[in-house]
Coordinates of C-alpha atoms in Angstrom, one line a residue:
Chain A
M23 CA 0.0 0.0 0.0
N24 CA 1.4 3.3 -1.0
L25 CA 0.8 6.0 1.6
R26 CA 0.2 9.6 0.5
P27 CA 3.0 12.1 1.3
S28 CA 0.6 14.0 3.6
T29 CA -0.1 10.8 5.6
L30 CA 3.6 10.1 6.0
A31 CA 4.2 13.7 7.1
G32 CA 1.2 13.5 9.5
I33 CA 2.6 10.3 11.0
A34 CA 6.0 11.8 11.4
L35 CA 4.6 15.0 13.0
V36 CA 2.4 13.0 15.4
A37 CA 5.4 10.8 16.3
L38 CA 7.5 13.9 17.1
L39 CA 4.6 15.5 19.1
L40 CA 4.2 12.3 21.1
A41 CA 8.0 12.3 21.7
A42 CA 7.8 15.9 22.9
L43 CA 4.9 14.9 25.3
A44 CA 6.8 11.9 26.4
T45 CA 9.6 14.2 27.7
L46 CA 7.1 15.7 30.2
I47 CA 6.2 12.2 31.5
D48 CA 9.9 11.3 31.6
A49 CA 10.7 14.5 33.4
Q50 CA 8.2 13.6 36.1
R51 CA 9.7 10.1 36.4
L52 CA 13.3 11.3 36.5
G53 CA 12.5 14.0 38.9
A54 CA 11.0 11.5 41.3
T55 CA 14.0 9.1 41.1
R56 CA 16.6 11.8 41.4
M57 CA 14.9 13.4 44.4
A58 CA 16.6 11.1 46.8
S59 CA 20.1 12.1 45.7
L60 CA 19.0 15.8 45.7
T61 CA 18.0 15.4 49.4
A62 CA 21.3 13.7 50.1
R63 CA 23.2 16.6 48.5
T64 CA 21.2 19.2 50.5
A65 CA 22.1 17.3 53.7
L66 CA 25.8 17.3 52.7
V67 CA 25.7 21.1 52.1
A68 CA 24.1 21.6 55.5
R69 CA 26.6 19.3 57.2
L70 CA 29.8 20.7 55.6
E71 CA 28.4 24.3 55.4
L72 CA 29.1 24.6 51.7
T73 CA 28.3 27.7 49.7
D74 CA 28.9 26.9 46.1
L75 CA 28.6 24.3 43.3
S76 CA 32.0 22.8 42.3
L77 CA 31.2 23.4 38.6
F78 CA 34.2 25.6 37.8
T79 CA 37.3 24.6 39.7
E80 CA 39.8 26.6 37.7
A81 CA 39.9 29.8 39.7
R82 CA 39.0 30.6 43.3
Y83 CA 36.4 33.2 42.3
T84 CA 34.7 30.7 39.9
R85 CA 34.9 27.8 42.3
H86 CA 33.4 29.9 45.2
R87 CA 31.5 32.3 43.1
A88 CA 29.2 33.5 45.9
L89 CA 32.3 34.5 48.0
A90 CA 34.1 36.4 45.3
D91 CA 34.9 40.0 46.1
L92 CA 35.2 43.2 44.1
H93 CA 38.9 42.7 43.5
S94 CA 38.8 39.2 42.1
P95 CA 39.3 40.1 38.5
F96 CA 42.4 42.1 39.4
Q97 CA 43.9 39.3 41.4
D98 CA 47.3 39.4 39.7
H99 CA 47.9 43.1 39.3
P100 CA 45.7 46.2 38.8
F101 CA 44.1 46.3 35.4
S102 CA 45.0 42.6 34.7
L103 CA 42.6 41.1 32.3
E104 CA 40.3 38.2 33.2
H105 CA 42.0 35.1 31.9
F106 CA 39.9 32.2 33.0
P107 CA 37.4 31.1 30.3
S108 CA 34.6 30.3 32.9
G109 CA 34.9 33.9 34.1
S110 CA 33.2 35.0 30.9
L111 CA 30.4 32.4 31.3
L112 CA 29.4 33.6 34.7
P113 CA 28.2 37.0 35.9
P114 CA 29.7 38.4 39.1
P115 CA 27.8 37.7 42.3
T116 CA 24.6 39.7 42.4
H117 CA 25.4 41.3 45.7
L118 CA 28.3 43.0 43.9
T119 CA 26.3 44.2 40.9
Q120 CA 22.8 44.9 42.2
A121 CA 21.4 48.3 41.4
R122 CA 22.8 49.9 44.5
H123 CA 26.3 48.9 43.4
E124 CA 27.3 48.7 47.1
A125 CA 27.9 45.5 49.0
L126 CA 26.5 45.3 52.4
D127 CA 29.9 45.9 54.0
R128 CA 30.1 49.2 52.3
E129 CA 26.8 50.3 53.8
A130 CA 28.3 50.2 57.2
A131 CA 29.1 53.4 58.9
L132 CA 32.8 54.0 59.4
P133 CA 34.0 54.2 63.0
R134 CA 34.7 57.8 64.1
Chain B
M14 CA -15.4 20.1 7.0
K15 CA -14.5 16.9 5.2
L16 CA -14.0 18.9 2.0
W17 CA -11.8 21.4 3.8
I18 CA -9.6 18.5 5.2
A19 CA -9.4 16.8 1.8
K20 CA -8.3 20.1 0.2
Q21 CA -5.7 20.7 2.9
R22 CA -4.4 17.2 2.4
Y23 CA -4.0 17.8 -1.3
L24 CA -2.2 21.0 -0.6
A25 CA 0.1 19.3 1.8
D26 CA 0.7 16.5 -0.8
F27 CA 1.6 19.1 -3.4
T28 CA 3.8 21.0 -0.9
L29 CA 5.7 17.8 0.0
A30 CA 6.2 16.9 -3.6
S31 CA 7.5 20.4 -4.3
L32 CA 9.9 20.2 -1.3
A33 CA 11.1 16.8 -2.5
R34 CA 12.1 18.4 -5.8
R35 CA 14.7 20.5 -3.9
K36 CA 15.6 17.8 -1.5
T37 CA 19.2 18.7 -0.6
K38 CA 18.4 22.4 0.0
N39 CA 15.3 21.7 2.1
L40 CA 16.9 18.9 4.1
G41 CA 19.9 21.2 4.8
L42 CA 17.6 23.9 6.0
L43 CA 15.7 21.4 8.2
L44 CA 18.9 20.2 9.7
V45 CA 20.3 23.7 10.4
F46 CA 16.9 24.8 11.9
S47 CA 16.7 21.7 14.1
L48 CA 20.3 22.2 15.2
L49 CA 19.6 25.8 16.2
V50 CA 16.5 24.8 18.2
F51 CA 18.6 22.0 19.8
V52 CA 21.3 24.4 20.9
L53 CA 18.9 27.0 22.2
A54 CA 16.7 24.4 24.0
S55 CA 19.7 22.7 25.5
V56 CA 21.0 25.9 27.0
M57 CA 17.5 26.7 28.3
L58 CA 16.8 23.3 29.8
F59 CA 20.3 23.0 31.3
T60 CA 20.4 26.4 32.9
S61 CA 16.9 26.2 34.3
A62 CA 17.6 22.7 35.8
L63 CA 20.9 23.9 37.2
R64 CA 19.3 27.0 38.7
H65 CA 16.7 24.8 40.3
E66 CA 19.3 22.4 41.6
A67 CA 21.4 25.3 43.0
T68 CA 18.3 26.9 44.7
Q69 CA 17.3 23.6 46.3
V70 CA 20.8 22.5 47.4
L71 CA 22.1 25.9 48.6
A72 CA 19.0 26.7 50.6
S73 CA 20.7 24.8 53.4
S74 CA 24.0 26.7 53.2
P75 CA 25.0 28.9 56.1
E76 CA 22.7 31.9 56.9
V77 CA 25.6 34.4 57.1
I78 CA 29.3 34.0 56.3
L79 CA 31.7 36.6 57.6
Q80 CA 35.0 37.1 55.9
R81 CA 37.7 39.5 56.8
M82 CA 39.3 41.7 54.1
V83 CA 42.8 43.1 54.2
A84 CA 43.9 45.4 51.3
G85 CA 41.0 44.1 49.2
R86 CA 41.9 40.5 49.8
H87 CA 40.3 37.8 51.9
D88 CA 42.3 37.3 55.1
L89 CA 42.3 35.0 58.1
I90 CA 40.0 35.6 61.0
P91 CA 42.2 36.4 64.1
P92 CA 41.5 35.1 67.6
G93 CA 38.8 36.9 69.5
Y94 CA 36.6 37.7 66.4
I95 CA 34.1 34.8 67.0
E96 CA 33.6 35.9 70.7
R97 CA 33.0 39.5 69.6
I98 CA 30.4 38.4 67.0
G99 CA 28.7 36.1 69.6
R100 CA 28.0 39.2 71.8
I101 CA 26.1 40.9 69.0
R102 CA 22.3 40.8 69.7
G103 CA 20.4 38.5 67.4
V104 CA 23.4 36.2 66.6
Q105 CA 22.5 32.7 67.6
K106 CA 25.3 30.3 66.6
T107 CA 28.8 31.1 65.4
A108 CA 31.4 28.7 64.1
G109 CA 34.8 29.1 62.4
R110 CA 35.4 27.4 59.0
L111 CA 38.7 26.1 57.8
W112 CA 39.1 25.8 54.1
G113 CA 41.7 26.5 51.4
Y114 CA 42.8 25.6 47.9
Y115 CA 45.5 23.2 46.9
Y116 CA 47.0 22.8 43.4
D117 CA 47.8 19.2 42.6
P118 CA 50.7 19.2 40.1
V119 CA 50.1 15.4 39.5
V120 CA 46.9 16.0 37.6
K121 CA 47.1 19.8 37.3
A122 CA 43.9 20.2 39.2
N123 CA 42.7 22.5 42.0
Y124 CA 41.2 21.0 45.1
T125 CA 39.3 22.5 48.0
F126 CA 40.6 21.3 51.4
L127 CA 38.0 21.5 54.2
G128 CA 39.1 21.1 57.8
L129 CA 36.3 19.7 59.9
T130 CA 35.8 20.3 63.6
E131 CA 32.8 18.0 64.0
D132 CA 32.2 14.6 62.5
A133 CA 35.7 14.8 61.0
P134 CA 37.8 11.9 59.7
A135 CA 40.4 10.4 62.1
S136 CA 43.9 12.0 62.1
G137 CA 45.9 10.9 59.0
Q138 CA 42.7 10.1 57.1
I139 CA 40.8 12.0 54.5
K140 CA 37.5 11.8 52.7
V141 CA 37.6 12.8 49.0
G142 CA 35.1 13.9 46.4
N143 CA 34.3 11.4 43.7
G144 CA 35.7 13.7 40.9
L145 CA 39.1 13.9 42.7
A146 CA 39.0 10.1 43.2
R147 CA 38.3 9.5 39.6
Y148 CA 41.1 11.8 38.3
R149 CA 43.7 10.5 40.8
G150 CA 42.5 6.9 40.4
V151 CA 42.1 6.3 44.2
Q152 CA 39.5 4.5 46.3
A153 CA 38.9 3.9 50.0
G154 CA 42.0 2.4 51.7
N155 CA 44.5 4.0 49.2
V156 CA 47.1 6.4 50.3
L157 CA 47.3 9.9 48.8
S158 CA 50.3 12.2 49.2
F159 CA 50.3 15.9 48.9
R160 CA 53.3 18.3 49.1
S161 CA 52.3 21.2 51.4
Y162 CA 53.1 24.8 50.7
S163 CA 55.9 24.6 53.2
G164 CA 57.5 21.8 51.1
K165 CA 56.8 18.9 53.5
L166 CA 55.2 15.8 52.1
F167 CA 52.0 14.6 53.9
S168 CA 50.4 11.2 53.3
F169 CA 46.8 10.5 54.0
T170 CA 44.8 7.4 53.9
V171 CA 41.5 7.7 52.0
D172 CA 38.9 6.8 54.5
A173 CA 36.0 7.1 52.1
V174 CA 35.0 8.6 48.8
L175 CA 32.0 11.0 48.9
P176 CA 28.9 9.7 47.0
A177 CA 29.1 9.9 43.3
D178 CA 25.8 11.6 43.0
S179 CA 27.0 14.5 45.1
E180 CA 29.8 15.5 42.6
L181 CA 28.1 18.7 41.7
I182 CA 28.9 20.1 45.1
S183 CA 31.8 17.9 46.2
A184 CA 33.9 16.9 43.2
D185 CA 37.1 18.6 44.3
L186 CA 36.6 18.3 48.1
V187 CA 39.2 16.9 50.5
L188 CA 37.8 16.6 54.0
L189 CA 40.3 16.3 56.8
A190 CA 40.5 16.8 60.6
E191 CA 41.1 20.3 62.0
A192 CA 44.6 19.4 63.3
D193 CA 45.6 17.8 60.0
F194 CA 44.4 20.9 58.1
R195 CA 46.3 23.3 60.4
A196 CA 49.5 21.2 60.1
F197 CA 49.2 20.8 56.3
F198 CA 48.7 24.5 55.6
D199 CA 50.8 25.7 58.5
Y200 CA 47.8 27.6 59.7
P201 CA 48.3 29.8 62.8
A202 CA 46.6 28.5 65.9
A203 CA 43.1 29.9 66.7
H204 CA 42.8 31.5 63.3
W205 CA 40.0 30.6 60.9
T206 CA 39.3 31.1 57.2
D207 CA 35.9 32.6 57.8
I208 CA 33.0 32.5 60.2
T209 CA 29.5 31.1 59.7
L210 CA 26.6 32.2 61.9
S211 CA 22.9 31.9 62.2
V212 CA 20.5 34.5 63.2
A213 CA 17.6 33.9 65.7
N214 CA 15.0 35.8 63.7
P215 CA 15.2 35.2 60.0
Q216 CA 13.6 38.6 59.4
E217 CA 16.6 40.3 61.0
V218 CA 19.4 38.8 59.0
R219 CA 20.1 42.0 57.1
T220 CA 20.0 44.1 60.2
V221 CA 22.3 41.7 62.1
A222 CA 24.7 41.7 59.1
Q223 CA 24.8 45.5 59.1
K224 CA 25.5 45.4 62.9
L225 CA 28.4 43.0 62.2
A226 CA 29.8 45.2 59.5
N227 CA 29.6 48.2 61.8
A228 CA 31.2 46.4 64.7
L229 CA 33.9 44.9 62.6
P230 CA 34.7 47.4 59.7
D231 CA 37.2 45.1 58.1
S232 CA 34.6 42.3 57.8
R233 CA 32.4 41.4 54.9
P234 CA 29.2 39.6 55.6
I235 CA 27.7 37.4 52.8
L236 CA 24.1 36.4 53.3
R237 CA 22.5 33.1 52.2
D238 CA 20.0 35.1 50.3
E239 CA 22.8 36.7 48.3
V240 CA 24.4 33.3 47.6
L241 CA 21.0 32.1 46.2
R242 CA 20.5 35.1 44.1
T243 CA 24.0 34.7 42.7
Y244 CA 23.1 31.2 41.5
Q245 CA 19.8 32.4 40.2
S246 CA 21.7 34.4 37.7
I247 CA 23.9 31.6 36.6
F248 CA 24.5 31.6 32.8
D249 CA 22.5 34.7 32.5
W250 CA 21.5 35.2 28.9
R251 CA 23.2 38.6 28.9
E252 CA 26.5 37.1 29.8
G253 CA 29.6 37.0 27.6
I254 CA 30.1 33.7 25.7
V255 CA 26.5 32.5 26.1
L256 CA 25.2 35.6 24.4
A257 CA 28.0 35.7 21.8
L258 CA 27.3 32.0 20.8
L259 CA 23.6 32.4 20.8
S260 CA 23.5 35.7 19.0
A261 CA 25.9 34.4 16.3
A262 CA 23.7 31.2 15.9
I263 CA 20.5 33.2 15.7
L264 CA 21.9 35.7 13.3
A265 CA 23.3 33.0 11.0
F266 CA 19.9 31.3 11.0
A267 CA 18.1 34.5 10.4
I268 CA 20.2 35.2 7.3
L269 CA 19.7 31.6 6.1
A270 CA 15.9 31.7 6.7
W271 CA 15.6 35.2 5.1
D272 CA 17.6 34.1 2.1
K273 CA 15.5 31.0 1.7
A274 CA 12.1 32.6 2.5
S275 CA 12.4 36.0 0.9
G276 CA 14.4 35.5 -2.2
L277 CA 12.3 33.2 -4.3
S278 CA 14.2 31.3 -6.9
A279 CA 13.3 31.7 -10.6
E280 CA 12.1 28.1 -10.4
E281 CA 9.7 28.8 -7.5
K282 CA 8.4 31.9 -9.3
R283 CA 7.8 29.9 -12.5
E284 CA 6.0 27.3 -10.4
I285 CA 3.7 29.9 -8.9
G286 CA 3.0 31.4 -12.3
I287 CA 2.1 27.9 -13.7
L288 CA -0.2 27.2 -10.7
K289 CA -2.0 30.5 -11.2
A290 CA -2.2 30.0 -15.0
I291 CA -3.9 26.6 -14.5
G292 CA -6.5 28.1 -12.1
W293 CA -5.1 28.2 -8.6
E294 CA -6.3 31.1 -6.5
T295 CA -3.9 33.4 -4.7
G296 CA -5.3 32.0 -1.4
D297 CA -4.4 28.5 -2.4
V298 CA -0.8 29.4 -3.3
I299 CA -0.4 31.2 0.1
R300 CA -1.9 28.2 1.9
M301 CA 0.4 25.9 0.1
K302 CA 3.4 27.9 1.2
L303 CA 2.1 28.2 4.7
W304 CA 2.0 24.5 4.8
E305 CA 5.6 24.4 3.7
G306 CA 6.7 26.9 6.4
L307 CA 4.8 25.1 9.1
L308 CA 6.0 21.6 8.1
I309 CA 9.6 22.6 8.1
S310 CA 9.5 24.8 11.2
L311 CA 7.3 22.5 13.3
T312 CA 9.4 19.4 12.5
A313 CA 12.6 21.2 13.2
F314 CA 11.2 22.6 16.5
L315 CA 9.9 19.3 17.8
A316 CA 13.0 17.3 16.7
G317 CA 15.4 20.0 18.2
Y318 CA 13.5 20.1 21.5
V319 CA 13.3 16.3 21.9
A320 CA 17.0 16.0 21.1
A321 CA 17.9 18.8 23.5
Y322 CA 15.9 17.0 26.3
V323 CA 17.7 13.7 25.7
H324 CA 21.1 15.5 25.5
V325 CA 20.6 17.5 28.8
F326 CA 18.9 14.9 31.0
H327 CA 20.0 11.6 29.7
F328 CA 23.5 12.4 28.4
S329 CA 24.3 15.0 31.2
A330 CA 24.7 17.8 28.6
A331 CA 27.9 16.2 27.4
L332 CA 28.3 18.6 24.5
F333 CA 28.6 21.6 26.9
E334 CA 31.4 20.0 28.9
P335 CA 34.3 21.4 26.9
V336 CA 32.8 24.9 27.2
L337 CA 31.9 24.7 30.9
K338 CA 35.2 23.1 31.8
G339 CA 37.2 26.1 30.7
W340 CA 40.8 25.5 31.8
A341 CA 39.8 23.4 34.8
V342 CA 41.0 19.8 34.8
L343 CA 38.5 18.6 37.3
Y344 CA 35.0 18.7 36.0
P345 CA 32.1 17.1 37.9
R346 CA 29.9 14.4 36.4
F347 CA 26.3 15.1 37.4
T348 CA 22.8 14.4 36.4
L349 CA 20.1 17.1 36.9
A350 CA 16.5 16.6 37.9
P351 CA 14.5 17.8 34.9
V352 CA 12.7 21.1 35.2
I353 CA 10.7 22.1 32.1
D354 CA 9.5 25.7 32.1
G355 CA 6.5 25.9 29.8
L356 CA 6.9 29.6 29.4
Q357 CA 10.5 29.2 28.1
I358 CA 9.5 26.5 25.7
A359 CA 6.6 28.7 24.4
T360 CA 9.0 31.6 24.0
L361 CA 11.4 29.4 22.0
F362 CA 8.5 28.3 19.9
F363 CA 7.4 31.8 19.1
F364 CA 10.9 32.9 18.3
T365 CA 11.7 30.1 16.0
V366 CA 8.5 28.6 14.4
L367 CA 6.5 31.8 13.8
P368 CA 9.1 34.1 12.3
Y369 CA 10.0 31.4 9.7
A370 CA 6.4 30.7 8.8
V371 CA 5.8 34.5 8.4
A372 CA 9.0 35.1 6.5
V373 CA 7.9 32.5 4.0
L374 CA 4.6 34.2 3.4
V375 CA 5.6 37.8 2.4
P376 CA 7.4 37.1 -0.9
I377 CA 4.9 34.4 -1.9
W378 CA 2.1 36.9 -1.5
R379 CA 4.0 39.4 -3.7
A380 CA 4.6 36.8 -6.4
S381 CA 1.1 35.3 -6.3
V382 CA -0.7 38.6 -6.7
T383 CA 1.2 39.5 -9.9
D384 CA 0.1 38.5 -13.3
P385 CA 1.0 34.8 -14.1
D386 CA 2.3 35.7 -17.5
A387 CA 4.7 38.3 -16.0
V388 CA 5.8 35.9 -13.3
M389 CA 6.6 33.1 -15.8
R390 CA 8.5 35.4 -18.2
A391 CA 10.5 37.0 -15.4

């Protein structure tokens, strides 16, 4: 039996649509199975008092991004250029760049 | 209704036959289109899953971390600081942390050493992250030697390897007892790397942090809220390479789609002329081309999205590894819990499928409203 091109295209599109819907079901299933390890990771963070993901281990301010300070990009000498590739993938910590442009420590009154 | 469906099917049949006549060109377009959706959807799925993971996991990180700055650099906490902080109203629990970096020349990787005061490994023993264990090829019971910054060689027995599924937070960790940490780094007694503290009333965290900064002007408090917000902006779309890659890809596709859709070839113009000459209406020609645009863009979108899902959640976004790794040797192996943001997928759909379908229509409408004779002779 020779199928019409529109039937073939219809079958292909429906198959793709079903595959796309299957990703939603798969996401539910994977989410449930990976929940246990997520809970274990959360417990480890609490126990070891960790602050960052070990996603970029190349430089200290990318390894511990949340703890980076204003001077991190100039760690070698003033005006030194950023030379770690992951530094260009990541924005600086938000507390250094938020609209106020002042970190909490700079809000503090200086002792007289 | 039946008649309408039958008509649409004939139009679709004709469109597919027409596409098949320029098989290489159309298959190439479909491939590039799918690839673009794949890259965009992969970035989208990966970053939203990573953001979700970071928010969940780091929600249990310390409430406030206090660092000391000297000449713009992070410095050690001297004795007496913890006691002074403990006296500030609202501060509930304070503890010193001991941690530092170590460059391992054997595998050219950076490790994070963490000295534990509670629940620590026995003296002379360490617990290591699974990433480190993989790169150094060690397991529980093996001996690892590190040359300290003072030049002395220290040998530790690996007590345990941290669970493999915790690599995203622990790949490069070396956990050791406080005394071992101090001996290895030649750390001055009673000094700490930084201080963690919790606040009695969560509403007052910011106020307490300001009190700390006032009382100890050389200190720098970092709130958990700030840590979480920092990771909320991970791989922000506005950032360097991500933006450069994506904008280049989108621009390249826009040029390709525009070229394909707006500049009708002489062959296509002749085809439209013949169709009109044999009695097709302008509406039919437009409908046929709409089918063409929809078939290509919808197929590319669905194929690209499904491939991106499989890539990110079943193959751990392996294609991103070389980019994310940068110059680091130690890169964690991790699987993320899938998070699919419907709004993001809809945005991707509207920015890829619709523009293409519309770009196809304009030149066709222009060609199909002109005289068939003029179109065929052109």
